[in-house]
CSV table of C-alpha atoms in Angstrom, one decimal:
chain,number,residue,atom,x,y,z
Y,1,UNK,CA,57.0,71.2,37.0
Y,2,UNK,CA,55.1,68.2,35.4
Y,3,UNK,CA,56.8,67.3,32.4
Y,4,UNK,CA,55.1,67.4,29.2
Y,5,UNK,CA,55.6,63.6,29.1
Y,6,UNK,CA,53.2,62.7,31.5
Y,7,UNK,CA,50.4,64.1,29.6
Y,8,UNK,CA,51.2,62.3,26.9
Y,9,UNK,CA,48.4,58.8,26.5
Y,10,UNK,CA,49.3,55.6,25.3
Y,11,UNK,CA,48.4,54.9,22.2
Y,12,UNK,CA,44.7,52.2,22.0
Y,13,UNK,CA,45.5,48.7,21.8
Y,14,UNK,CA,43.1,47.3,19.4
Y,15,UNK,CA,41.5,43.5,19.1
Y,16,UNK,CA,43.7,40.9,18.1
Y,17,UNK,CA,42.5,38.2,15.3
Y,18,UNK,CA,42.6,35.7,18.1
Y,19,UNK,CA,40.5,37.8,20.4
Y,20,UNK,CA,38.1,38.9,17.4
Y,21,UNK,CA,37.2,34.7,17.0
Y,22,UNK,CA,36.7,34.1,20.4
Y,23,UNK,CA,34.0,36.7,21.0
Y,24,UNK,CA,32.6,35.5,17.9
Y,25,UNK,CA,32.9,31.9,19.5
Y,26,UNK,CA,30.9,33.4,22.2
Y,27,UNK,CA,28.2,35.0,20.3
Y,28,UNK,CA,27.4,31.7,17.9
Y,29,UNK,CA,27.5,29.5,21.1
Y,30,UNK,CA,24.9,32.0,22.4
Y,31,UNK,CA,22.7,32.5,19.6
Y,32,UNK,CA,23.2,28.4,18.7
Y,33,UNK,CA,21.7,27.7,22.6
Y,34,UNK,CA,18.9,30.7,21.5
Y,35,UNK,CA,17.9,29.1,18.6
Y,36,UNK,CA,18.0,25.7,20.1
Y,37,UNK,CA,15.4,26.9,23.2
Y,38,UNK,CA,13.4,28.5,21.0
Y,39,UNK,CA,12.9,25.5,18.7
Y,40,UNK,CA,12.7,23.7,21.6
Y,41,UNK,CA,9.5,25.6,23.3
Y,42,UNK,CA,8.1,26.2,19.5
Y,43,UNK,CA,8.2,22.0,19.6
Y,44,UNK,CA,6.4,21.4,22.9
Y,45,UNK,CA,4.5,24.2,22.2
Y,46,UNK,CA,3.1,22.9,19.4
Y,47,UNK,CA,2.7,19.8,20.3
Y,48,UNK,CA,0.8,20.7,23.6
Y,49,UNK,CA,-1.6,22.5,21.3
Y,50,UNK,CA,-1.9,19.3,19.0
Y,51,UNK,CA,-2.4,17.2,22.0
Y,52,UNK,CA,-5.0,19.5,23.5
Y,53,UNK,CA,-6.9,19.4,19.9
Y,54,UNK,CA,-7.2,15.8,20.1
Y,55,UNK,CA,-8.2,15.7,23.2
Y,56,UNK,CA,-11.2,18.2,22.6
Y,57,UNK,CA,-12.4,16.1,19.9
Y,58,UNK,CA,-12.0,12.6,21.7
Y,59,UNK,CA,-14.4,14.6,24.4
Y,60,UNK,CA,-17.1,15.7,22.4
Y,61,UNK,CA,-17.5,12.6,20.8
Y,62,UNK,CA,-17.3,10.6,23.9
Y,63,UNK,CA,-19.3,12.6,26.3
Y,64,UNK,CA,-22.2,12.7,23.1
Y,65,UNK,CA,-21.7,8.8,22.8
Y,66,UNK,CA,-21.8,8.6,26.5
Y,67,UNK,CA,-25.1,10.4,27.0
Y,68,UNK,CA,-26.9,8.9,23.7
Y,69,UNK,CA,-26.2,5.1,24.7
Y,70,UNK,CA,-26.7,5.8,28.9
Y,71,UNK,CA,-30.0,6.5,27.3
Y,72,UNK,CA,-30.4,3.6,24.9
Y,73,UNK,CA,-34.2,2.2,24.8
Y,74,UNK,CA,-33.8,-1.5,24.8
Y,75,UNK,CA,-36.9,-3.2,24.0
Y,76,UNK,CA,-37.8,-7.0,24.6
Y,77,UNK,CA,-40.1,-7.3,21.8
Y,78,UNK,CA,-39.6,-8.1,18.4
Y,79,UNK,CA,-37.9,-5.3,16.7
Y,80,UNK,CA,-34.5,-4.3,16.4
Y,81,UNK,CA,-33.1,-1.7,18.5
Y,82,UNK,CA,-29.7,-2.2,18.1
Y,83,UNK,CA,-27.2,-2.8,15.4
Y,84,UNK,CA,-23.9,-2.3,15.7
Y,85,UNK,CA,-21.9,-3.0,12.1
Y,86,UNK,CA,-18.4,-3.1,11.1
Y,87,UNK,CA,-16.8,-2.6,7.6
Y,88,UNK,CA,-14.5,-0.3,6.0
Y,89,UNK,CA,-17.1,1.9,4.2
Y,90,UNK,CA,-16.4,4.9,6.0
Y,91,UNK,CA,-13.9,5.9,3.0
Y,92,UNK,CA,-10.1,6.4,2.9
Y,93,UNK,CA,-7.5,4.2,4.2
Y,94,UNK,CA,-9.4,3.2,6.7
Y,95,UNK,CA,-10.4,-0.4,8.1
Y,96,UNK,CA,-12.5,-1.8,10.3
Y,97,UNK,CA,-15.1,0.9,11.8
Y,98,UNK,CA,-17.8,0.1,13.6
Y,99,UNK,CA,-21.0,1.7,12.9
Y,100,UNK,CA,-24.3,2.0,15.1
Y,101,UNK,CA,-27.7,2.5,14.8
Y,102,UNK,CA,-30.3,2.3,18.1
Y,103,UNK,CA,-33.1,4.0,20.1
Y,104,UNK,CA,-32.5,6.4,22.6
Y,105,UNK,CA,-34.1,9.1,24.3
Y,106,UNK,CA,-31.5,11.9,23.6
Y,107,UNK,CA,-31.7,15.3,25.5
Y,108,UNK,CA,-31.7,17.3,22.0
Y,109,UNK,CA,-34.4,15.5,19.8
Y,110,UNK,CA,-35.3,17.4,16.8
Y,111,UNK,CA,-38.4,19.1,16.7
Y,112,UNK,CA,-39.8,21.0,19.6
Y,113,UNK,CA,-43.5,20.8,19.4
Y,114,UNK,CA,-43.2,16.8,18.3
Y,115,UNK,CA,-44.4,14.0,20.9
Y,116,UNK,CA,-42.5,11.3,22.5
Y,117,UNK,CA,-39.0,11.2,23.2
Y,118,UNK,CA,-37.8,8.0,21.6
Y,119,UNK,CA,-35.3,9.0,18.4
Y,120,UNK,CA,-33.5,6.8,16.3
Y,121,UNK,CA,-30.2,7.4,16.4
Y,122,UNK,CA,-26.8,6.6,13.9
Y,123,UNK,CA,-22.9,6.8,14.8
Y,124,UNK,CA,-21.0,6.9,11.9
Y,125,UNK,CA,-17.6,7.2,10.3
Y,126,UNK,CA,-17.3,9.3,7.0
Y,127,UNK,CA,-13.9,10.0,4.9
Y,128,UNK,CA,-15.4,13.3,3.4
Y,129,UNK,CA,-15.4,17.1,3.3
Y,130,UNK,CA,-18.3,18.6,5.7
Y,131,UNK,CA,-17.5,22.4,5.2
Y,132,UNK,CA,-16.2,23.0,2.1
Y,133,UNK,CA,-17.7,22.1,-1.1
Y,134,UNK,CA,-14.3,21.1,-2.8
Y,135,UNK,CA,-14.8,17.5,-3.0
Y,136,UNK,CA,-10.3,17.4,-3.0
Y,137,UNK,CA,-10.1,17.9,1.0
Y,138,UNK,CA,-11.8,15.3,2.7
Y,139,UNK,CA,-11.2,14.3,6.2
Y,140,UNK,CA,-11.8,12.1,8.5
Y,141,UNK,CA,-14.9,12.8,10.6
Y,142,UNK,CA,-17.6,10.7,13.2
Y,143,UNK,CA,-21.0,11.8,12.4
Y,144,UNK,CA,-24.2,11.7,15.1
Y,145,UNK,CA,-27.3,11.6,13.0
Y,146,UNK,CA,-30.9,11.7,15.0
Y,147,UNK,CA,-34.3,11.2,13.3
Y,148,UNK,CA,-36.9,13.1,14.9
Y,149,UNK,CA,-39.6,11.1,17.5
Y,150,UNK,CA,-42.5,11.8,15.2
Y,151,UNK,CA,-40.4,10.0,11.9
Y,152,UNK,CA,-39.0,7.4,14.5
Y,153,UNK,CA,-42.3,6.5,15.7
Y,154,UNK,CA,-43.8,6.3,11.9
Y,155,UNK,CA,-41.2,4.1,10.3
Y,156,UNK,CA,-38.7,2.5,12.7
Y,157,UNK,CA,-40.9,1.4,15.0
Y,158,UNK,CA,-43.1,0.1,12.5
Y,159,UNK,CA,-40.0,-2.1,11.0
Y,160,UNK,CA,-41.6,-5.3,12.2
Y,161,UNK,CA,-40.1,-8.2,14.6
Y,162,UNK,CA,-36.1,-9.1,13.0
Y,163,UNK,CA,-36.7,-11.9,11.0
Y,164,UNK,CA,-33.3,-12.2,9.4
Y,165,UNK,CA,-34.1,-9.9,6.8
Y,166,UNK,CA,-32.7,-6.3,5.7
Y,167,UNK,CA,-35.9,-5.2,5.7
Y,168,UNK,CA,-36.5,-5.7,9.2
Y,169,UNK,CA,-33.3,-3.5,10.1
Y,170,UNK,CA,-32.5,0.2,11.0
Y,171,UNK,CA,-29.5,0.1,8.8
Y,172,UNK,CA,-31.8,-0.7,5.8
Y,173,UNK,CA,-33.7,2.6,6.7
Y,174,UNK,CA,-30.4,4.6,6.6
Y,175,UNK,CA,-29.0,3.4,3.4
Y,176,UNK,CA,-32.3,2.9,1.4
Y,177,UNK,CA,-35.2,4.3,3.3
Y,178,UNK,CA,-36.7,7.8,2.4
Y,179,UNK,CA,-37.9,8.7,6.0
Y,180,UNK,CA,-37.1,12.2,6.7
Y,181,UNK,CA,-36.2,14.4,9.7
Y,182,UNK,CA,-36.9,17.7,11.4
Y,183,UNK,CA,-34.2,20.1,11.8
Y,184,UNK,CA,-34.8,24.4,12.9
Y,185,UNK,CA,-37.3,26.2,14.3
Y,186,UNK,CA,-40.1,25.8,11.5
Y,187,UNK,CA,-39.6,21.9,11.7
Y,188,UNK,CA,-38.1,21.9,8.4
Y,189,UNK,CA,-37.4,18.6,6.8
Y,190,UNK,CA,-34.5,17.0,6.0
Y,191,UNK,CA,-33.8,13.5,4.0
Y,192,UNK,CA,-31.6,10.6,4.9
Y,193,UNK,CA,-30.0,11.1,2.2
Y,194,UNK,CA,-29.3,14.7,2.5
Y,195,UNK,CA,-28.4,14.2,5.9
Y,196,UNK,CA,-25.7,11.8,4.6
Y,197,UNK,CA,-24.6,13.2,1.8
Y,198,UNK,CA,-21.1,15.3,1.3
Y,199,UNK,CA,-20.5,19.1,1.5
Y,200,UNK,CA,-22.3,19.8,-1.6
Y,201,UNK,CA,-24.9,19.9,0.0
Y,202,UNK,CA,-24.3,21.9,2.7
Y,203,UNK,CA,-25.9,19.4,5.0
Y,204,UNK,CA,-23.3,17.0,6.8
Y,205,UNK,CA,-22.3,19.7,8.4
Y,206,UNK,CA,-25.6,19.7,10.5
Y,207,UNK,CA,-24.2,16.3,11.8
Y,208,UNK,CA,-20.5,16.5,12.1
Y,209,UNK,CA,-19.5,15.7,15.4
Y,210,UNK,CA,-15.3,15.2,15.9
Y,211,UNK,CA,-13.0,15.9,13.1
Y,212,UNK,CA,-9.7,14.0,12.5
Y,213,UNK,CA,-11.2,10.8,14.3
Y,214,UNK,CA,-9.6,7.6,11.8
Y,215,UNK,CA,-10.9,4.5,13.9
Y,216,UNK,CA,-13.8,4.1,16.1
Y,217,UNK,CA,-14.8,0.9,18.1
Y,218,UNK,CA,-17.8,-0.3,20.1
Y,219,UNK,CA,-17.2,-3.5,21.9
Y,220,UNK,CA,-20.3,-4.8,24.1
Y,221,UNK,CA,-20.1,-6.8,26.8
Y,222,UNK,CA,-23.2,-8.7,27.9
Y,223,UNK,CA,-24.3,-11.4,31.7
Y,224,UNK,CA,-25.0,-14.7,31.8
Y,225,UNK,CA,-25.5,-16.9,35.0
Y,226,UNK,CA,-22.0,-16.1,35.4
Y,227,UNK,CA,-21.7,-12.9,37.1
Y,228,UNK,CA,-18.4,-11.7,35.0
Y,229,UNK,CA,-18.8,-10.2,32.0
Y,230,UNK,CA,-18.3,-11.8,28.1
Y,231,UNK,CA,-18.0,-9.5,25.1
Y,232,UNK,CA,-20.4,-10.0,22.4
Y,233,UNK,CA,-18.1,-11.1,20.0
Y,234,UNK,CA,-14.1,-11.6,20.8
Y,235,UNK,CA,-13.1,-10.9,16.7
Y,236,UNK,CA,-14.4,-6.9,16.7
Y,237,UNK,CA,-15.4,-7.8,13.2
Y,238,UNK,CA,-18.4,-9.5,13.7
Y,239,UNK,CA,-21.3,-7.5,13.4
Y,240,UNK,CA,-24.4,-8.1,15.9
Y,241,UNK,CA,-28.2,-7.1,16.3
Y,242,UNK,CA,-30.3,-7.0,19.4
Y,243,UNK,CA,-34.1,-8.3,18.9
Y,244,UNK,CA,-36.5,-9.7,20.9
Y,245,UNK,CA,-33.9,-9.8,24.1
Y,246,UNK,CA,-31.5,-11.7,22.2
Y,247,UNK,CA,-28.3,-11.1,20.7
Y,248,UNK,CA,-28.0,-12.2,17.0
Y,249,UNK,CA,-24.4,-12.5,16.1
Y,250,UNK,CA,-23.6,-11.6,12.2
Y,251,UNK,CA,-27.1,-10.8,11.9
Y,252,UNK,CA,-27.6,-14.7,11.5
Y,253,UNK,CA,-31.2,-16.2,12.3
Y,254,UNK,CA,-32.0,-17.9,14.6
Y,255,UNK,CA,-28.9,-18.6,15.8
Y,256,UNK,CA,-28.9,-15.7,18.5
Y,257,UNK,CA,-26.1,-16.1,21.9
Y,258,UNK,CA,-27.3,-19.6,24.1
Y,259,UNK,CA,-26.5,-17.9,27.7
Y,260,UNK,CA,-27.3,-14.6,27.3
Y,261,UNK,CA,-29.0,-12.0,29.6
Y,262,UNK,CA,-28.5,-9.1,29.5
Y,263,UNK,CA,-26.2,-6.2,28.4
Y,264,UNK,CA,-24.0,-4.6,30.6
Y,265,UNK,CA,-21.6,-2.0,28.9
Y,266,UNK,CA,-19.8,-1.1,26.2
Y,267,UNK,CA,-16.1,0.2,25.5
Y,268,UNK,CA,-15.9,2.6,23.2
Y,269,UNK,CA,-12.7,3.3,21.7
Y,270,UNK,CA,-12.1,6.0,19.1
Y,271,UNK,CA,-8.2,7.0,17.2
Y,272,UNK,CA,-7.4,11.0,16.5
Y,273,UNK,CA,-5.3,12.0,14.2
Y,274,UNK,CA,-2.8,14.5,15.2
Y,275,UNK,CA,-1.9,17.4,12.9
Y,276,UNK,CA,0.5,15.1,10.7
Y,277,UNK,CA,-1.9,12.4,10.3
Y,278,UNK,CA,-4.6,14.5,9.4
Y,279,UNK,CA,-2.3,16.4,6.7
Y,280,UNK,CA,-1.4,13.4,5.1
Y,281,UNK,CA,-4.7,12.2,5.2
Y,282,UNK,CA,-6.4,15.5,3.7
Y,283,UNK,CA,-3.9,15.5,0.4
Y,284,UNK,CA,-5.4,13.8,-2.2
Y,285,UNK,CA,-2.7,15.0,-4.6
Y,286,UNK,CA,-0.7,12.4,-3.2
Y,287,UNK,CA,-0.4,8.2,-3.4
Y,288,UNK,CA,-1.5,5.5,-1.4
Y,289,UNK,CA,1.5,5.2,-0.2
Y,290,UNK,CA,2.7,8.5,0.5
Y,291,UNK,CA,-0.4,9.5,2.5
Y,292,UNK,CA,1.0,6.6,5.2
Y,293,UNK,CA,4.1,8.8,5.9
Y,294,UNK,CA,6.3,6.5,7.7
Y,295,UNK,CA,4.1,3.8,8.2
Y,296,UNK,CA,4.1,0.6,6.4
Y,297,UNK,CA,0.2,-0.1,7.1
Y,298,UNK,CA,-3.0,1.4,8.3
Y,299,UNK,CA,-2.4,0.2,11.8
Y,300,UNK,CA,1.2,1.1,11.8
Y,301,UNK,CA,0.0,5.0,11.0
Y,302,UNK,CA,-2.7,5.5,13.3
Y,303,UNK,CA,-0.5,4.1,15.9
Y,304,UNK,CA,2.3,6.8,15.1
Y,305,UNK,CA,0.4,10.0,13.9
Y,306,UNK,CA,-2.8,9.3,16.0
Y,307,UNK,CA,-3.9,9.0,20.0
Y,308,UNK,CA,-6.8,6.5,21.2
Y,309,UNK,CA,-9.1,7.4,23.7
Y,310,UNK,CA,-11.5,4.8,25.3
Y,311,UNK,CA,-14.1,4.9,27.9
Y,312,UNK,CA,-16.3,2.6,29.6
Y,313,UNK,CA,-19.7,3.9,29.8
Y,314,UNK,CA,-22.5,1.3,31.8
Y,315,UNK,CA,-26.2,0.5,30.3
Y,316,UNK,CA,-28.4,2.0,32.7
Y,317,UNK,CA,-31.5,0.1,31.5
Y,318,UNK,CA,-33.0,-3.4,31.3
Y,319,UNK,CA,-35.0,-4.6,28.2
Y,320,UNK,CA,-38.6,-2.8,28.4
């Protein structure tokens, strides 16, 4: 017979305290390296997406800038045809933009039923709010502005030779002038100045190219004799105008470059903010100072929050 000890069971050992803290040892290493690789992919993730943004908009505006100046009319008569400006107008914190303003004979020109194909066209840099009429969220933004062949042909062409004078300049037009331009299907018209002017409006938008860009740089490079090429100007400060084949450097007159020829190319070199630039940037509820994050200077921030982008792009055309 089996005895009745045999179906007797042992009673259950439970956990000891020492066995209880190691599993849950175990189970916060786990969920700590969980955590950790999440955070982790959430990081590069979102970084990869920032980068990818910047990116996008340091192509549009290129590409645009690319196609515009390929196309640049260069004349060898009198008038000015191209002025490229620097300053630190564009609003902000920022320093040092350049600015341009030139003929071109872009593949969009406004107005379909309008003759000729020669536009004036503007590059600009504006610290403002294109969408929103909430004047408390501005942002950093390159505007493309085009004037119509028709308005081109009636009041920039008819500037007169650069004599040294304002007057005689495209830039004059754009900040003073009261030429208009067509825009839509029913050649509607559309003023400089509400072309120009902030989301109020409801017309900046029209023109806003790349958001988030905080620095933009042209730097032209021009043939003598000598078969390398010479920037216009070393210091990117100095503004220039090209007139009558020459190159007039500060807008002086006459004193225009001795040796030059002809231009050759330009580098173009523009700064986007990434998401934490352009957030410090956007908050106008905070200083000066705070808006630089953990920069000292303008330089020092858009050398940590933002990425530059340049491209060569070759002047197909010779003075006409």
């Amino acid at each position: 017979m089996i005895s009745t000890a045999q179906h007797q069971r042992s009673p259950r050992r439970g956990f000891t305290l020492i066995e209880l803290m190691a599993a849950s040892g175990i189970m916060i290493v786990i969920i700590m390296l969980v955590l950790s690789l999440t955070t982790n992919v959430l990081n590069t993730w979102t970084q990869s997406s920032g980068r990818l943004a910047q990116n996008f908009e340091a192509r549009v505006a290129l590409d645009m800038l690319a196609l515009d100046i390929e196309a640049m009319d260069l004349r060898s008569t009198g008038i000015s045809c191209l002025e490229v400006r620097q300053g630190n107008d564009a609003g902000g914190e920022a320093t040092s933009i350049s600015s341009i303003f030139f003929l071109s004979k872009v593949l969009d020109k406004p107005g379909s039923n309008l003759a000729g194909d020669v536009c004036a066209v503007s590059y600009q840099l504006m610290y403002q709010d294109p969408y929103n009429p909430d004047p408390d969220n501005p942002i950093y933004g390159l505007y493309r502005f085009v004037i119509d062949s028709e308005s081109t042909f009636n009041n920039v062409l008819t500037l007169g030779d650069y004599d040294g004078n304002a007057a005689t300049t495209m830039e004059n037009l754009w900040e003073n002038g009261t030429f208009s331009t067509v825009s839509g299907k029913n050649n509607n018209t559309i003023t400089i100045d509400a072309m120009q002017a902030t989301g109020l409006t409801g017309k900046a938008k029209r023109y806003f190219l790349s958001a988030d860009i905080a620095d933009f740089q042209l730097v032209f490079y021009y043939r003598t004799t000598n078969p390398a090429a010479a920037p216009v100007a070393i210091n990117p400060g100095t503004d220039f105008i090209y007139a009558d084949g020459k190159l007039y450097l500060g807008g002086n007159y006459p004193a225009a470059v001795p040796d030059f020829s002809h231009l050759a190319y330009v580098d173009i070199s523009i700064t986007v903010l990434g998401d934490e630039g352009a957030r410090l940037q956007g908050e106008d509820n905070l200083s000066d100072a705070e808006k630089l994050g953990e920069a000292s200077d303008w330089d020092e921030f858009i050398a940590i929050y933002g990425e530059t982008f340049t491209r060569r792009v070759n002047l197909m055309s010779y003075p006409i």
